[in-house]
Short mmCIF file of C-alpha atoms and ligand atoms in Angstrom, two decimals:
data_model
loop_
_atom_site.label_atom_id
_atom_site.label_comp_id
_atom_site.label_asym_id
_atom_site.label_seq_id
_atom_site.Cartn_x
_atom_site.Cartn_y
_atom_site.Cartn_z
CA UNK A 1 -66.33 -72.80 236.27
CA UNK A 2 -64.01 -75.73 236.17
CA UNK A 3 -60.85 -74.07 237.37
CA UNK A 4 -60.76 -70.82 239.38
CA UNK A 5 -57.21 -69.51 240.57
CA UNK A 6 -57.41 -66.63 242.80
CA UNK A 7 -54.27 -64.30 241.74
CA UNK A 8 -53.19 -61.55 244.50
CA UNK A 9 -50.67 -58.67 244.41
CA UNK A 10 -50.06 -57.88 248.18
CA UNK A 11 -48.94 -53.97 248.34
CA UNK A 12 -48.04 -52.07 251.27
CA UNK A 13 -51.43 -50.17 251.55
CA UNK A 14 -53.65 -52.30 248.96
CA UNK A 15 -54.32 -55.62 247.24
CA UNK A 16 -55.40 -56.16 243.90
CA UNK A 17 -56.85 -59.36 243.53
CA UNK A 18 -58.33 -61.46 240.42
CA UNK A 19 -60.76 -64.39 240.21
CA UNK A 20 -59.60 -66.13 236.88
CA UNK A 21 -61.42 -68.97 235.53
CA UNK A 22 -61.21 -70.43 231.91
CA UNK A 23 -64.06 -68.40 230.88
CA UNK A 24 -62.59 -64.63 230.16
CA UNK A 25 -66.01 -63.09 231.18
CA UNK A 26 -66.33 -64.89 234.44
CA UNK A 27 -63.34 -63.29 235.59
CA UNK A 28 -63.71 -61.40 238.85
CA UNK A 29 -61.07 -58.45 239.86
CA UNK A 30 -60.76 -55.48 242.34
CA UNK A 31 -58.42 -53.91 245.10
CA UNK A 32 -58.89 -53.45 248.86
CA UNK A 33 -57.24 -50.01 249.07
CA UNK A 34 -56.33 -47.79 252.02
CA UNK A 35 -55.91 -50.59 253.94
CA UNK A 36 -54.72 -49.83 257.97
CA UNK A 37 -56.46 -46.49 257.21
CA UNK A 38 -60.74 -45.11 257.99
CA UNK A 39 -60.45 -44.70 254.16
CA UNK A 40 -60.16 -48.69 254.07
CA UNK A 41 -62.16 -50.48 250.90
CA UNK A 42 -62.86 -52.68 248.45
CA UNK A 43 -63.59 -51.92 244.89
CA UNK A 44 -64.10 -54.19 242.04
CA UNK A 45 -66.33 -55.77 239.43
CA UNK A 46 -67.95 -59.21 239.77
CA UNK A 47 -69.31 -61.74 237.98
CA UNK A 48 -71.57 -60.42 234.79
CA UNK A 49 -69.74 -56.77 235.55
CA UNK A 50 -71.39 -55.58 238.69
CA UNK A 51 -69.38 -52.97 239.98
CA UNK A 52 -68.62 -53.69 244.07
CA UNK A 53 -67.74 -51.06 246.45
CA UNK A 54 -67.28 -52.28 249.97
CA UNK A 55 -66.15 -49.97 253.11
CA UNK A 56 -63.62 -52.07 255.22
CA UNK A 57 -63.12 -49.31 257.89
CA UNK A 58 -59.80 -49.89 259.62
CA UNK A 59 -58.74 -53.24 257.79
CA UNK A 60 -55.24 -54.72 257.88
CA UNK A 61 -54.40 -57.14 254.83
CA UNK A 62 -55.06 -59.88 256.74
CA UNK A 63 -58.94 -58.64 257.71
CA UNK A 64 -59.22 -57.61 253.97
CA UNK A 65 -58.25 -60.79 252.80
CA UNK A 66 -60.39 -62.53 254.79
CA UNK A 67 -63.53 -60.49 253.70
CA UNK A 68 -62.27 -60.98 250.15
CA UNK A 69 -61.80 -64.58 250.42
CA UNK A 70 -65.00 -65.23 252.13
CA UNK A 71 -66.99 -63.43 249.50
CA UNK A 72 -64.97 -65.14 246.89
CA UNK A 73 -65.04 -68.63 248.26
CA UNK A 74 -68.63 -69.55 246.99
CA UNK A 75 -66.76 -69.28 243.37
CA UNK A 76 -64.48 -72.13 245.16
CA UNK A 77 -61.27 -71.08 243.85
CA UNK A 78 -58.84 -74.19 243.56
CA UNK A 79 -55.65 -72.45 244.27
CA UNK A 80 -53.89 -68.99 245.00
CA UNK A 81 -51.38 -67.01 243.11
CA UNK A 82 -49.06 -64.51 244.40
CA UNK A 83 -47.36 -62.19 242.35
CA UNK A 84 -44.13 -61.90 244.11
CA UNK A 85 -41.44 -58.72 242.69
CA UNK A 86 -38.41 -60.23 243.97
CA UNK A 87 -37.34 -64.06 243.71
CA UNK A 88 -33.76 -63.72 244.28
CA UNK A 89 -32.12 -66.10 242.14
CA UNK A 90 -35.26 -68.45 241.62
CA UNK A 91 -35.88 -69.14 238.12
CA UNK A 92 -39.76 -69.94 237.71
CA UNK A 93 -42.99 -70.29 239.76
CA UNK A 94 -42.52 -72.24 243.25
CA UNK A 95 -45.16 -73.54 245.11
CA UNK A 96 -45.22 -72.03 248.58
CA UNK A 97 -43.07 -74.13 251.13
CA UNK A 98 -41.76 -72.64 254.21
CA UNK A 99 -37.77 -72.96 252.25
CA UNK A 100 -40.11 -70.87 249.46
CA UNK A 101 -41.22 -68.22 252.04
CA UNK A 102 -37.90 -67.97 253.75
CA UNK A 103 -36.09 -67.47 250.55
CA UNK A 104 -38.83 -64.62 249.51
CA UNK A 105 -37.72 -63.33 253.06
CA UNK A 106 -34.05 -63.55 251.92
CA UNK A 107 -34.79 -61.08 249.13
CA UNK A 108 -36.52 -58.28 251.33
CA UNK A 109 -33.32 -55.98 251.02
CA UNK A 110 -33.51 -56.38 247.02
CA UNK A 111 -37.16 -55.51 246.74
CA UNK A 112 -37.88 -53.46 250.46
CA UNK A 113 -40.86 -52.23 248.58
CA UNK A 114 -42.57 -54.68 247.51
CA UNK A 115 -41.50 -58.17 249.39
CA UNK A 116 -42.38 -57.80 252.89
CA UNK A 117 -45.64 -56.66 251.68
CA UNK A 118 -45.83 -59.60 249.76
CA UNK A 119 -45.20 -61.62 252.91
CA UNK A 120 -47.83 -60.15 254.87
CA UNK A 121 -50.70 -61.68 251.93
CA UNK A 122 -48.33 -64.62 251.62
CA UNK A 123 -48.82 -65.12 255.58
CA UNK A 124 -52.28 -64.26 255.55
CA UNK A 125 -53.61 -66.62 252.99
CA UNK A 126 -51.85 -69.47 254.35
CA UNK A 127 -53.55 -69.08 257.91
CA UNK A 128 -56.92 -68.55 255.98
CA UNK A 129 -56.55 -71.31 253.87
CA UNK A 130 -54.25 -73.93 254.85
CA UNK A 131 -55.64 -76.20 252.50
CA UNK A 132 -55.37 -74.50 249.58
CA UNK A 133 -52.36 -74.99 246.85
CA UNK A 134 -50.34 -71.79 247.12
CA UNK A 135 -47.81 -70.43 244.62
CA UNK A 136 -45.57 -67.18 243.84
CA UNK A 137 -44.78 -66.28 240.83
CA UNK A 138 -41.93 -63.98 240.57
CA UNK A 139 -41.53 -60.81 238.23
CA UNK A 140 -37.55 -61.72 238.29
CA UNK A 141 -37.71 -65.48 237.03
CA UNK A 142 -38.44 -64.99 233.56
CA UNK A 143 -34.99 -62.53 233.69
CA UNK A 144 -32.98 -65.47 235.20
CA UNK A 145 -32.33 -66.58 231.71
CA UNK A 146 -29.97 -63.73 230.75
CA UNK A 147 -26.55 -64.29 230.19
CA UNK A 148 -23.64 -62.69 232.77
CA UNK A 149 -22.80 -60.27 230.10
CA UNK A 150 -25.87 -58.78 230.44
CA UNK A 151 -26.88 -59.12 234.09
CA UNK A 152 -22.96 -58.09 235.82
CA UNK A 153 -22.75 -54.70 236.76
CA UNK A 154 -19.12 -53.36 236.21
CA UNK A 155 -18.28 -53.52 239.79
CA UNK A 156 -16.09 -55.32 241.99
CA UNK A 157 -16.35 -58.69 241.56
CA UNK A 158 -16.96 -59.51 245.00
CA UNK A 159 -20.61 -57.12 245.47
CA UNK A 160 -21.73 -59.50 243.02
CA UNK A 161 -19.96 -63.14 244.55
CA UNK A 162 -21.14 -62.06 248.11
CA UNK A 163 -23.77 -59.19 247.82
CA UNK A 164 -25.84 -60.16 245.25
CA UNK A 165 -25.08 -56.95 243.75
CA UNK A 166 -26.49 -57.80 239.92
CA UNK A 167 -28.92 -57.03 237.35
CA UNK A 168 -32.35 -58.81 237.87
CA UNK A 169 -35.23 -57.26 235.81
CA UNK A 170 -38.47 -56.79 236.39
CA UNK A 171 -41.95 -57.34 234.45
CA UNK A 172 -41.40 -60.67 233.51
CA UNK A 173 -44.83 -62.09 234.24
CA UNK A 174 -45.69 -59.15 230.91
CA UNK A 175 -42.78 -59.90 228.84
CA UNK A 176 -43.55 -63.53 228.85
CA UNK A 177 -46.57 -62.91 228.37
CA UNK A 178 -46.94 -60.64 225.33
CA UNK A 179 -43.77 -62.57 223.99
CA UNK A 180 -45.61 -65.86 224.14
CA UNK A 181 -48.74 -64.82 222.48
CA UNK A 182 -47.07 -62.82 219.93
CA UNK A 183 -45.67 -66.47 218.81
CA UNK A 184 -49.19 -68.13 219.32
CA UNK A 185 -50.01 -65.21 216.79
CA UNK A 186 -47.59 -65.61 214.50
CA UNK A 187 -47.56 -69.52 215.00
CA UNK A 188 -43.52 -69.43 215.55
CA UNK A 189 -43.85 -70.17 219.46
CA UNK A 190 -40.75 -69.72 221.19
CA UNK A 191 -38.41 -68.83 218.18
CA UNK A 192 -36.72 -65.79 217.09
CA UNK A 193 -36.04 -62.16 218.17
CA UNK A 194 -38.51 -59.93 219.83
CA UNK A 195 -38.09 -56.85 221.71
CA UNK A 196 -40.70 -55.91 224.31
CA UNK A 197 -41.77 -52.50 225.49
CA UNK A 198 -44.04 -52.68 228.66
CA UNK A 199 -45.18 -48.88 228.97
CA UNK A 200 -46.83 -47.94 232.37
CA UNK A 201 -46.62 -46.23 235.51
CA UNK A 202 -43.26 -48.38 235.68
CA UNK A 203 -41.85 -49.29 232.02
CA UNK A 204 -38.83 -51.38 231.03
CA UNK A 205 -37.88 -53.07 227.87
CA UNK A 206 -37.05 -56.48 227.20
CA UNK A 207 -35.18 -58.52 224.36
CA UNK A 208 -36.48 -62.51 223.71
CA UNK A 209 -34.76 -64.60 221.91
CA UNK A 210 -36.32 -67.95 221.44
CA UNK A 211 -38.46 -67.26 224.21
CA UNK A 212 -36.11 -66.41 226.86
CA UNK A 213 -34.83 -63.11 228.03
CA UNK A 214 -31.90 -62.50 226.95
CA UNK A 215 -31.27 -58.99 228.12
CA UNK A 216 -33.75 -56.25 230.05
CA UNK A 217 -34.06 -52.68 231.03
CA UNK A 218 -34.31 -53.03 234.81
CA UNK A 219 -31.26 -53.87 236.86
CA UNK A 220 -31.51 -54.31 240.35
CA UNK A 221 -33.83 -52.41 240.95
CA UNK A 222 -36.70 -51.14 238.87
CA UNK A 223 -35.23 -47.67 239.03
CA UNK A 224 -32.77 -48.30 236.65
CA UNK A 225 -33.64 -48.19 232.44
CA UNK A 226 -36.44 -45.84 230.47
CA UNK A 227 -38.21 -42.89 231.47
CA UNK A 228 -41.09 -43.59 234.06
CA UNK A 229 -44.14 -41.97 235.62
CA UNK A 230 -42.39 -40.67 238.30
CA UNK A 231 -39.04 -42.97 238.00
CA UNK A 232 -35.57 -41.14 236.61
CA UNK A 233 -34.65 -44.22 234.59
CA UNK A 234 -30.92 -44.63 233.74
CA UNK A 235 -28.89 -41.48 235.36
CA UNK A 236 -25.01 -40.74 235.69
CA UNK A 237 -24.71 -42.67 239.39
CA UNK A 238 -22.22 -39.55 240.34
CA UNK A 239 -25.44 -37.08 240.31
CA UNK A 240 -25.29 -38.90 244.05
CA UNK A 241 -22.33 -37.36 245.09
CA UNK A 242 -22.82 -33.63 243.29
CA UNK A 243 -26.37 -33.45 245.47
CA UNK A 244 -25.07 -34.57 248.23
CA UNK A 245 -21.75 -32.46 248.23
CA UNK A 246 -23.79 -29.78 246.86
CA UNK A 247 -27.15 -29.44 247.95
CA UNK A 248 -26.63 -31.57 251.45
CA UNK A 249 -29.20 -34.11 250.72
CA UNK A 250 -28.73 -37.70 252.15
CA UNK A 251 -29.53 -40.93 250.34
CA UNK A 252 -33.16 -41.27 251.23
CA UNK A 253 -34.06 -37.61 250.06
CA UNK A 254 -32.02 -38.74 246.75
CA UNK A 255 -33.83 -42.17 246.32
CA UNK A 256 -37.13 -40.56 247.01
CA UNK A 257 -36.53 -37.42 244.18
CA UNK A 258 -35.40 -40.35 241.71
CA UNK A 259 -38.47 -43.00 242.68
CA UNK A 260 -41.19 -40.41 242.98
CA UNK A 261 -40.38 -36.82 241.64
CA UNK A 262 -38.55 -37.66 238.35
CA UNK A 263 -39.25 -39.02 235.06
CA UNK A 264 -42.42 -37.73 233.39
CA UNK A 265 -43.45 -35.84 236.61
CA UNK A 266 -40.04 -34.03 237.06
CA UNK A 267 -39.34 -33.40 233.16
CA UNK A 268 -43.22 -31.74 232.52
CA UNK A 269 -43.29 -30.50 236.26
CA UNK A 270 -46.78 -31.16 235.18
CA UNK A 271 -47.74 -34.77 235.99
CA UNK A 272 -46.96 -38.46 235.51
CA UNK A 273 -50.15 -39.51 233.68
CA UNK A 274 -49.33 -39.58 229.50
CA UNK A 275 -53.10 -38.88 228.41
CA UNK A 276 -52.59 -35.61 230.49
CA UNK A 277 -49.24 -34.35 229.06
CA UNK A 278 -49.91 -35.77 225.38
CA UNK A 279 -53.06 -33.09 226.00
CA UNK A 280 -50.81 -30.61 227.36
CA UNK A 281 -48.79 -31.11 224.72
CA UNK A 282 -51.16 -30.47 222.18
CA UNK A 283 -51.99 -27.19 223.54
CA UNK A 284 -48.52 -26.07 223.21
CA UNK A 285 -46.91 -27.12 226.88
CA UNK A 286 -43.76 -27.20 226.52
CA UNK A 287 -42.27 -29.11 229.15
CA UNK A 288 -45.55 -31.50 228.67
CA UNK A 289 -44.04 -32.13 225.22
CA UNK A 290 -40.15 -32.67 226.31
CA UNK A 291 -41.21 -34.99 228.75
CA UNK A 292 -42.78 -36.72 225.80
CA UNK A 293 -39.77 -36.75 223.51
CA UNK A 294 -37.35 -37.73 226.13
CA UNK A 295 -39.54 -40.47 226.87
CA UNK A 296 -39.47 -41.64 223.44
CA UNK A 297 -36.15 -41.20 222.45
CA UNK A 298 -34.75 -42.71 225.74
CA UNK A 299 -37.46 -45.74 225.02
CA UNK A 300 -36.21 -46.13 221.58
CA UNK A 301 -32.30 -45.81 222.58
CA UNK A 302 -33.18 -48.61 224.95
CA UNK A 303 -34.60 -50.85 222.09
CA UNK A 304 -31.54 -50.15 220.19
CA UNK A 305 -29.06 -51.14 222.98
CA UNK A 306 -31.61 -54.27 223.78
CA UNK A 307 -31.10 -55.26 219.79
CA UNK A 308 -27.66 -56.32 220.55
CA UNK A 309 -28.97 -59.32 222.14
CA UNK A 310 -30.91 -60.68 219.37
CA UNK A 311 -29.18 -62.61 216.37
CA UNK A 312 -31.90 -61.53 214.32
CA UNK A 313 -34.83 -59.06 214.89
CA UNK A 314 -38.77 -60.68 214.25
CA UNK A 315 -40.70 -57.51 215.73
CA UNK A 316 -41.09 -55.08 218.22
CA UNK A 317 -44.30 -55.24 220.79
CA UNK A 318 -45.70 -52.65 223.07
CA UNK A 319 -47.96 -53.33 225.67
CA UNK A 320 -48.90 -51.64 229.36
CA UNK A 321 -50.98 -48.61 229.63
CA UNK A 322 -49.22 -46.24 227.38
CA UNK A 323 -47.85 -49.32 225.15
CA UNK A 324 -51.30 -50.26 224.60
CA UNK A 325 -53.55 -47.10 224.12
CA UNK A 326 -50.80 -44.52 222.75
CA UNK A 327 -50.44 -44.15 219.32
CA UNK A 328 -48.43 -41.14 219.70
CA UNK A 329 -46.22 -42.37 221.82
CA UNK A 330 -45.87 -45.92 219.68
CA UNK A 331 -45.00 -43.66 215.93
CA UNK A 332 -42.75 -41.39 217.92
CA UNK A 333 -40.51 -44.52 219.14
CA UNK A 334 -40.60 -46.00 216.08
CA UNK A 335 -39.58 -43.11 214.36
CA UNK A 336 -36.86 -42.76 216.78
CA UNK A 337 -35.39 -46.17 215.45
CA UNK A 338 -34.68 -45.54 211.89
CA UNK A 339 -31.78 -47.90 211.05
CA UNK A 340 -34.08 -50.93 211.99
CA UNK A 341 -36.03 -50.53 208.70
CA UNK A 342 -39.51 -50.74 211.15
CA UNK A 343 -42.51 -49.22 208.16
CA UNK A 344 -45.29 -48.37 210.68
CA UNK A 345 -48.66 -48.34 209.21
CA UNK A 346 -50.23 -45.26 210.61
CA UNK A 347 -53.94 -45.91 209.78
CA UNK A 348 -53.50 -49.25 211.80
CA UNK A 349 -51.85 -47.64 214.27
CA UNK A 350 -54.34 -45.17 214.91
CA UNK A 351 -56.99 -47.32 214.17
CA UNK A 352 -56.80 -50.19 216.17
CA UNK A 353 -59.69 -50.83 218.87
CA UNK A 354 -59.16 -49.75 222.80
CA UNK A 355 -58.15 -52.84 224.84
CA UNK A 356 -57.88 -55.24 221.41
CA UNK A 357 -54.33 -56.48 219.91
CA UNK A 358 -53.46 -56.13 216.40
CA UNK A 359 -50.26 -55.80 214.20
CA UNK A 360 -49.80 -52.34 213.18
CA UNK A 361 -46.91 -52.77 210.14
CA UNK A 362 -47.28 -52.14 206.79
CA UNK A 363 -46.06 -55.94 206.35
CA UNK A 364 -42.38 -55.24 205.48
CA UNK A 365 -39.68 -55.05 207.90
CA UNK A 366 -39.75 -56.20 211.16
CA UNK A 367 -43.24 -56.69 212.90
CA UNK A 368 -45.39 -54.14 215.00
CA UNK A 369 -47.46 -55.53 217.39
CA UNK A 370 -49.83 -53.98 220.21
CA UNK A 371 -51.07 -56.48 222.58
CA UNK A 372 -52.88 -56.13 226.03
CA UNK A 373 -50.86 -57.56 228.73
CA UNK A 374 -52.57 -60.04 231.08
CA UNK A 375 -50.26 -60.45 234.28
CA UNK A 376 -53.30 -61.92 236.68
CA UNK A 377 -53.76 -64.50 233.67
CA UNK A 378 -49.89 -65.44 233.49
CA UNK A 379 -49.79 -65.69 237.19
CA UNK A 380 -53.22 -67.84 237.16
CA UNK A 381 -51.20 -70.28 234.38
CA UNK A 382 -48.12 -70.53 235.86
CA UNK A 383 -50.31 -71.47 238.99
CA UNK A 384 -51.75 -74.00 237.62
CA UNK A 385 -48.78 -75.62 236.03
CA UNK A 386 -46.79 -75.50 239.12
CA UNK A 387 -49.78 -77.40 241.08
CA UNK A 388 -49.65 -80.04 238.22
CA UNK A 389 -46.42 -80.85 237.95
CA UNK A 390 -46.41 -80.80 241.57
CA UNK A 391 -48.93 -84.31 241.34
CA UNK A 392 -46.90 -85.78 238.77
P1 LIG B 401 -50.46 -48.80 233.61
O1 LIG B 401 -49.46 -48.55 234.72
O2 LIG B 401 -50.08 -49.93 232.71
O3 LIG B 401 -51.89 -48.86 234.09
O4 LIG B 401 -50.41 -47.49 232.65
C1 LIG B 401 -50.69 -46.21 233.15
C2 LIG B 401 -50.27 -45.20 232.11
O5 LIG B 401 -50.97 -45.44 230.89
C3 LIG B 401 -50.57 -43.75 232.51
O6 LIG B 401 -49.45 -42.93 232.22
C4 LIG B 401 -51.72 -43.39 231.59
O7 LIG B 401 -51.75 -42.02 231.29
C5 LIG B 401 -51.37 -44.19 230.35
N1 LIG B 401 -52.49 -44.27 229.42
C6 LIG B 401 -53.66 -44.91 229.55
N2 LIG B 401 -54.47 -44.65 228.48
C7 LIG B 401 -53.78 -43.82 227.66
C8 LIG B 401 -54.03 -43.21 226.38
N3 LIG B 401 -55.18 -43.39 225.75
N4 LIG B 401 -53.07 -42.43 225.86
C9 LIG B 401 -51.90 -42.24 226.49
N5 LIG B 401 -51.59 -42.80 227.67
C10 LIG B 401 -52.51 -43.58 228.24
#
């Protein structure tokens, strides 16, 4: 192993973590779960596939961490990753610095989700390892690129001069990603139109033009855009007032319906997992299947709208969970788009191998593409670039 990055997403209650050397099958991944909790663990798979499975009763991040990075440091990883959600108005990868830190700190009420949890791995790795390069890698940079038009809410000037109050996206470590090796496919790197669909648990759509965003789904937040699992996606912001005049509720009971009862969940009343309402579907559900078609259509009107961005259109890519392993859901968007003159070839769609990329058009029209996103590999790259041009 010549160079081993250790990538780590720092959640509230877990961390998933990834050991990611130039060799694809030395890579090492896993998440402590349940930390703070009896429950605490650590699951993953290491080197040659071994599956690990490690009680951690009572952990905190910081006594995870240290178990993971002890059992991790004979692989003598030469720097860490973070994945960070919220950058604020940093524009790429930053080595960790205390001004770094404190301006991840300044973004806490723009990501309260996700950032101080952040923090908390951010803090522990750099009393573990003081020596060790450290970098974050925002979800928000790659969105920095967008022009005002598409970033300014249509609000009062001064929530955006003073409050910050502005469309940031989210994903970007995926969009890049797929983006980027959609050109290394295609061997046009970094030129033309491509629109982006990253389907998950959390989904938004993104449009790349030369190989910079130029306009996303996400605002904010990453309530706002497309159906998600259990996220409303775009909604008429005066549904606020008519609960709360009507049904009494306050904000939190309103931002909790919208980030964890809605989207596929609400719609189906069923669940927020696809593969369970596709099945549903297919035995005649019916809110299984209008949770599917809203889905769709709202994931297709959202390509549409993204279009406007691009001067001219190369292809459209899916990737993420659904993105990747959903035919259904990929025919039913593109069928949902049929101005764009998109000719989906549906034995390739179907076809194409679990986990694999491909192109999936009948080779007229715009392109098709399915490829497997690889976030801990982005963040593992954009790692090691920082730490170079950092000794230059
Ligand atoms: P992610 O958040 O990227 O892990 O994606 C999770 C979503 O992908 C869940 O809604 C899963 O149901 C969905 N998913 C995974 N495999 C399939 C599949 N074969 N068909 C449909 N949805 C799938």
């Amino acid at each position: 192993m010549s160079t081993s990055i250790l990538v780590i997403n720092c959640g509230s209650s877990s961390i998933k973590y990834a050991l990611i050397s130039e060799r694809p099958q030395d890579r090492i991944h896993g998440l402590a779960e349940n930390l703070g909790s009896a429950e605490a663990r650590i699951k993953g798979i290491t080197i040659g596939g071994q599956p690990l499975d490690l009680a951690i009763p009572h952990a905190n991040h910081e006594q995870a961490l240290d178990v993971l990075l002890q059992r991790l440091s004979k692989y003598k990883p030469q720097a860490i990753g973070h994945r960070v959600v919220h950058g604020g108005k940093l524009t790429k990868a930053e080595r960790l610095t205390p001004e770094i830190i404190k301006t991840i700190r300044a973004a806490v009420p723009l990501a309260p989700l996700h950032n101080p949890a952040h923090l908390i791995g951010i803090d522990a790795t750099m009393r573990l390892f003081p020596d060790l390069p450290q970098v974050a890698v925002f979800d928000t940079a790659f969105h920095q690129t967008m022009p005002a038009h598409a970033y300014r809410y249509a609000l009062p000037q001064f929530l955006y001069t003073e409050h910050n109050v502005r469309r940031y996206g989210f994903h970007g470590t995926s969009h890049a990603y797929v983006s980027q090796k959609a050109g290394e496919l295609t061997g046009q790197i970094d030129q033309g139109g491509w629109l982006t669909a990253h389907l998950g648990n959390g989904s938004s759509t993104c449009a790349i033009w030369n190989g910079k965003s130029v306009d996303t789904s996400m605002g904010m937040t990453p309530l706002e855009g497309v159906v998600m699992g259990t996220r409303s996606g775009d909604i008429d912001p005066s549904i606020h007032q008519y609960l709360a005049t009507n049904l009494g509720w306050d904000l939190h009971k309103i931002d909790h319906m919208l980030n964890r009862e809605s989207g596929l969940l609400g719609l189906s009343n069923l669940s927020n997992d696809m593969r369970t309402l596709i099945e549903a579907s297919e035995q005649g559900h019916e809110d299984a299947a209008l949770a599917i078609e809203v889905f769709s259509y709202r994931l297709a009107k959202s390509l549409a709208a993204l279009s406007c961005g691009l001067p001219t259109l190369q292809g459209l890519i899916f990737t993420g969970g659904i993105g990747e392993n959903s035919a259904h859901i990929r025919e039913k968007t593109v069928a949902y788009l049929p101005h764009f003159g998109f000719a989906l070839d549906l034995q390739k769609n179907t076809q194409l191998p679990r986990g694999q990329e491909g192109r999936i058009d009948q080779g007229q029209g715009p392109q098709i593409w399915v490829i497997p996103t690889d976030e801990e590999g982005r963040i593992a790259k954009e790692t090691i670039e920082v730490i170079q041009q950092n000794k230059q």
